[in-house]
PDB file of C-alpha atoms in Angstrom:
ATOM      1  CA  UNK A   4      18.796   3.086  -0.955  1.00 89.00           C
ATOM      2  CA  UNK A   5      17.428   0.441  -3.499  1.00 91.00           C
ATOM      3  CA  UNK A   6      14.629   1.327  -6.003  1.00 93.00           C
ATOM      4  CA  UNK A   7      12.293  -1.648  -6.749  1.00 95.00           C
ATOM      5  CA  UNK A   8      10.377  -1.447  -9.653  1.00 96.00           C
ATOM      6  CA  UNK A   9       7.663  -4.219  -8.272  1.00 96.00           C
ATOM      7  CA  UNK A  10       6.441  -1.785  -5.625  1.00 96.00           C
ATOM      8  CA  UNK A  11       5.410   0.892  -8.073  1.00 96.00           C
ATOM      9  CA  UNK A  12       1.645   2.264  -7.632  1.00 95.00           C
ATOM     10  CA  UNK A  13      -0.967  -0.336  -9.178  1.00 94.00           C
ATOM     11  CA  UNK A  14      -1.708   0.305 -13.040  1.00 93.00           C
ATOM     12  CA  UNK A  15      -5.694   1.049 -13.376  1.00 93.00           C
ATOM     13  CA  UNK A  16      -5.967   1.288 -16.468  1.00 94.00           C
ATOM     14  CA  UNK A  17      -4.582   2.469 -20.380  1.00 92.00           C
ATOM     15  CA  UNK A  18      -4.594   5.874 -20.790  1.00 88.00           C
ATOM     16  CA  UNK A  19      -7.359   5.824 -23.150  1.00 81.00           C
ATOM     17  CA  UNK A  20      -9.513   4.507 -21.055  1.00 86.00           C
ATOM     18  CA  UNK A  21     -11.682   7.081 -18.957  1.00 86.00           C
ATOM     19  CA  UNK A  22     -13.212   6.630 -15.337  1.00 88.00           C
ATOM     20  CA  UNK A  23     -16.074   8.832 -14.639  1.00 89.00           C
ATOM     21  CA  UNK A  24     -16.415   7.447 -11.468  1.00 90.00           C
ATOM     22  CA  UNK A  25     -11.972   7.089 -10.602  1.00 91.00           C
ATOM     23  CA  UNK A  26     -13.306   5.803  -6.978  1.00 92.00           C
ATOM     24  CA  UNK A  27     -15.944   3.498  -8.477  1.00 92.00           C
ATOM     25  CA  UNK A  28     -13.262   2.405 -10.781  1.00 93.00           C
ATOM     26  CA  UNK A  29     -11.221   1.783  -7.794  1.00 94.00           C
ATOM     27  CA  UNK A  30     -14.119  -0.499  -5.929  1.00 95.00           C
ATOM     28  CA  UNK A  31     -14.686  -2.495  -8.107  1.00 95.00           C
ATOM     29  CA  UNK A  32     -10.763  -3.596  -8.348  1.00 96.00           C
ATOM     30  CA  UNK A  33     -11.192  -4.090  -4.880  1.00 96.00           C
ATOM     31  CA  UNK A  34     -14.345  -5.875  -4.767  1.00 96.00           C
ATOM     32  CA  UNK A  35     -12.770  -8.268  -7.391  1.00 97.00           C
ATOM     33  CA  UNK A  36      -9.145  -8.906  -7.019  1.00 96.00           C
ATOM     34  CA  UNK A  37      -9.024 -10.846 -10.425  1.00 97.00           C
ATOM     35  CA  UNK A  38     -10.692  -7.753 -12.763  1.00 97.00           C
ATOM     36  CA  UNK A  39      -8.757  -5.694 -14.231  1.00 97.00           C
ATOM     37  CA  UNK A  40      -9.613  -2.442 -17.035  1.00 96.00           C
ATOM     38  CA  UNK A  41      -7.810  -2.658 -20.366  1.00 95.00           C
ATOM     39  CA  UNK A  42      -4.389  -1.920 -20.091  1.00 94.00           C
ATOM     40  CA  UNK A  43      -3.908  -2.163 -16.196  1.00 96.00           C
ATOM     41  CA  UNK A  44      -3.644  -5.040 -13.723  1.00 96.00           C
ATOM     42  CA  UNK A  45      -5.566  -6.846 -11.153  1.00 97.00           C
ATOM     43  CA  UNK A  46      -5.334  -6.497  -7.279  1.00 97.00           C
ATOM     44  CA  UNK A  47      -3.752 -10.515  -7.745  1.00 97.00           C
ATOM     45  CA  UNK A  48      -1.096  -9.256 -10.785  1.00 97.00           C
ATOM     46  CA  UNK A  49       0.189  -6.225  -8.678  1.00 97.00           C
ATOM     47  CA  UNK A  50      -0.602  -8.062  -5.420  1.00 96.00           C
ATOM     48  CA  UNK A  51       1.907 -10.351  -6.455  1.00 96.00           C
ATOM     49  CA  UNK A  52       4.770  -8.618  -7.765  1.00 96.00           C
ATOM     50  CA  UNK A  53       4.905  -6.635  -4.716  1.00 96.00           C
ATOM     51  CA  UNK A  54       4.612  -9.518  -2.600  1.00 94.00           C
ATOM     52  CA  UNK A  55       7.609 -11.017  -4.200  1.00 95.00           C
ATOM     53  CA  UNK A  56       9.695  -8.181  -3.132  1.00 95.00           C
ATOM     54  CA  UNK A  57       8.118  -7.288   0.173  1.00 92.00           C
ATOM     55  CA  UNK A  58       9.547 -11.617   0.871  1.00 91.00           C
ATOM     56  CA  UNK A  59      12.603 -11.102  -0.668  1.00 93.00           C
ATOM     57  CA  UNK A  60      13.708  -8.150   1.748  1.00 92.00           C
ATOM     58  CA  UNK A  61      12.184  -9.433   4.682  1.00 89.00           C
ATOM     59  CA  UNK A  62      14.334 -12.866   3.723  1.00 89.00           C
ATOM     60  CA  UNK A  63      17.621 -10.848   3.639  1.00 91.00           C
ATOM     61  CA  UNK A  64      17.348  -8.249   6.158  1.00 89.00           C
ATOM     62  CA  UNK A  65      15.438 -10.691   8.553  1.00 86.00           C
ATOM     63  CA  UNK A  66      16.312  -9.188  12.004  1.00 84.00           C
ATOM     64  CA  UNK A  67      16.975  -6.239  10.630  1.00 87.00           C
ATOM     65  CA  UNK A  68      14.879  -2.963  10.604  1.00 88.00           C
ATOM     66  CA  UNK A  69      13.798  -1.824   7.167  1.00 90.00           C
ATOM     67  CA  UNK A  70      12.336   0.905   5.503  1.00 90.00           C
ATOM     68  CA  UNK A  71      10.238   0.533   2.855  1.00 92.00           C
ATOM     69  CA  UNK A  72       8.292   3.434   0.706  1.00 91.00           C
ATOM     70  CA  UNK A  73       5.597   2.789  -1.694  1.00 92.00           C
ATOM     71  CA  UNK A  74       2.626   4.011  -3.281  1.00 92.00           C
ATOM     72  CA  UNK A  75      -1.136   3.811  -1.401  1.00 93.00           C
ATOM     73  CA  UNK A  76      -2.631   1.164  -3.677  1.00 95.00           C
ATOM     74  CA  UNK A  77       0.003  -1.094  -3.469  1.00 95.00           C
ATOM     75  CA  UNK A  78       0.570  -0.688   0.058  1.00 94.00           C
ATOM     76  CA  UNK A  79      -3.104  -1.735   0.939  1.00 94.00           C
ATOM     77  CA  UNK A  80      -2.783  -4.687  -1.403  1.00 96.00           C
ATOM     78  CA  UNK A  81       0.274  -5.834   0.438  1.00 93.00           C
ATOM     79  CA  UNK A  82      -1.388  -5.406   4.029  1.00 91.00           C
ATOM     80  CA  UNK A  83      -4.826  -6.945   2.233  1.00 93.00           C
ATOM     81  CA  UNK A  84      -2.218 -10.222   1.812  1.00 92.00           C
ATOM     82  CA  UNK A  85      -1.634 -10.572   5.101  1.00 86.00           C
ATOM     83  CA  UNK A  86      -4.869  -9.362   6.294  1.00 88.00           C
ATOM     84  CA  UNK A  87      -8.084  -9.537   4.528  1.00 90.00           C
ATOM     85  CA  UNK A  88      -9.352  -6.421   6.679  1.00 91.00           C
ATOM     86  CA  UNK A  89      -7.425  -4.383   4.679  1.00 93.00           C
ATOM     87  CA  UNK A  90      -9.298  -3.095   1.330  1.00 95.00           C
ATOM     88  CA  UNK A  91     -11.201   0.146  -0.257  1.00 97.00           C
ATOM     89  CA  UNK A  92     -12.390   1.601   2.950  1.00 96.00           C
ATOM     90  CA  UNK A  93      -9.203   1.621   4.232  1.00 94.00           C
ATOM     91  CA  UNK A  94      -7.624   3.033   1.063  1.00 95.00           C
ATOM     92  CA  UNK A  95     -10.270   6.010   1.206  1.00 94.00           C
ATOM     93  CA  UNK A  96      -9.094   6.845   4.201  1.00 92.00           C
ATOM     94  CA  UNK A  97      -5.762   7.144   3.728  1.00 90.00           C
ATOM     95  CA  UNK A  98      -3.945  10.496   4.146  1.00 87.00           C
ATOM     96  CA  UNK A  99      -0.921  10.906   1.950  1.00 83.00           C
ATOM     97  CA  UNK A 100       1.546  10.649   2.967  1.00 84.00           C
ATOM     98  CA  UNK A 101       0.992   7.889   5.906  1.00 85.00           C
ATOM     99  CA  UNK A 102       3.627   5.883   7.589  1.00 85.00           C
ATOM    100  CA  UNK A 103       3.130   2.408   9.337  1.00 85.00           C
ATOM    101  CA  UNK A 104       5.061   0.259  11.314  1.00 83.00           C
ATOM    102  CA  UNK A 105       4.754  -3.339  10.772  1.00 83.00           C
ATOM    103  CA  UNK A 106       6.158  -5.913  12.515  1.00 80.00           C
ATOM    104  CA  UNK A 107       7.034  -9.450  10.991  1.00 78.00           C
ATOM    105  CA  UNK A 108       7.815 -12.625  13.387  1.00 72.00           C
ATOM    106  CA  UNK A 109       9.880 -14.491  10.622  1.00 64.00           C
ATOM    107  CA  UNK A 110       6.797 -16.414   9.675  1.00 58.00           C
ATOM    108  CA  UNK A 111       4.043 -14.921   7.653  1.00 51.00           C
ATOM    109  CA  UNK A 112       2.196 -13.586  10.489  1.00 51.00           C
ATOM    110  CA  UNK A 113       2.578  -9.251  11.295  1.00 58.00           C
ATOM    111  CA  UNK A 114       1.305  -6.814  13.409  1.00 55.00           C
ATOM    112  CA  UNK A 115       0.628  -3.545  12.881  1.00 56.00           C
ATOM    113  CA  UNK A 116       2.462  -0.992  16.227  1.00 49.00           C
ATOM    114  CA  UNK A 117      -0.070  -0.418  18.282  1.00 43.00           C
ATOM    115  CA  UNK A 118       1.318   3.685  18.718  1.00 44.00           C
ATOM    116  CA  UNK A 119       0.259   3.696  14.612  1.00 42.00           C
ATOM    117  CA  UNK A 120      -2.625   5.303  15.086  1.00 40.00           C
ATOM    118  CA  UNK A 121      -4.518   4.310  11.623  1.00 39.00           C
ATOM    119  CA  UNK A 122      -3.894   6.810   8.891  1.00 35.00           C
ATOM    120  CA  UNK A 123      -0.985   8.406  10.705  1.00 33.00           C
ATOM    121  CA  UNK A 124       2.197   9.513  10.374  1.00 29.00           C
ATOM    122  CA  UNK A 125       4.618   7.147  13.283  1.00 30.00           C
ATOM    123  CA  UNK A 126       5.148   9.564  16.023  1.00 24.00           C
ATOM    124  CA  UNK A 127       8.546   7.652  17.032  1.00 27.00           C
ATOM    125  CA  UNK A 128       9.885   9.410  14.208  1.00 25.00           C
ATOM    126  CA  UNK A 129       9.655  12.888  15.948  1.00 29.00           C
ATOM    127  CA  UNK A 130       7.491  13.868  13.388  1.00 28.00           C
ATOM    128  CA  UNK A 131       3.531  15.017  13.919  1.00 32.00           C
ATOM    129  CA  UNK A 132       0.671  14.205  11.921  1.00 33.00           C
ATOM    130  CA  UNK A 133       0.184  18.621  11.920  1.00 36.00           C
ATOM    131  CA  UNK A 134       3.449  19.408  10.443  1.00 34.00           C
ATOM    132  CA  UNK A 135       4.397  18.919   7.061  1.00 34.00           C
ATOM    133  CA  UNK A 136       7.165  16.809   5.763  1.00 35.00           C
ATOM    134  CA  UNK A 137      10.344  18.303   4.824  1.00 37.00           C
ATOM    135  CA  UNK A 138      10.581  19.247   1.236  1.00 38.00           C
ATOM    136  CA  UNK A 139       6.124  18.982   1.313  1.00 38.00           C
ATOM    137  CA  UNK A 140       5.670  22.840   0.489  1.00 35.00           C
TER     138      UNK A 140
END
């Protein structure tokens, strides 16, 4: 197992800084990928440090099968790269925890498994959406 720093959860803000509104906060990050609050980053700064990494591995395990964990925000700004779809809405409706299988051709194109129902867990892994994860209690 490697940690990578770059795919840590998206900064919002300093910790003096107070949201009301945390999912307003959140929109408007969303709704402009270059804003960011005092003392946390734009969708475009942690967009891009995650990218990086998310290239690297697929560059040195290409062919391979790779897992890769991460936090909610950063995961929708790394399927918002390769898919402008992706954004709030589906950030709201994740779970936690959710699981998805992507698939990469060795070009910059992906697809998402079509047995990935969205917001749940990959049921190739033997695991159901119903039961909890071991070590969740």
């Amino acid at each position: 197992m490697v940690t990578e720093e770059d795919l840590r959860e998206r900064q919002l803000s300093s910790t003096d800084v107070k949201h009301e509104n945390f999912r307003g906060a959140k929109q408007r990050l969303y709704r402009d990928s270059t804003y960011a609050y005092p003392g946390g980053e734009s969708g475009e700064q942690a967009c891009s440090r995650a990218i990086a990494v998310i290239e690297r591995i697929l560059d040195t395990h290409a062919g391979h099968k790779v897992v890769i964990g991460t936090h909610g925000d950063v995961m929708t700004l790394i399927l918002q790269h390769y898919d402008s779809s992706y954004g709030y809405d589906f950030w709201e409706n994740t779970t936690m925890p959710d699981i998805y299988k992507l698939e990469f051709d060795g070009s910059t194109s992906w697809s998402r498994s079509p047995d990935c129902g969205s917001n749940r867990v990959v049921y190739e892994t033997g695991i159901s959406q119903d039961e909890e994860l071991e070590g969740d209690q």
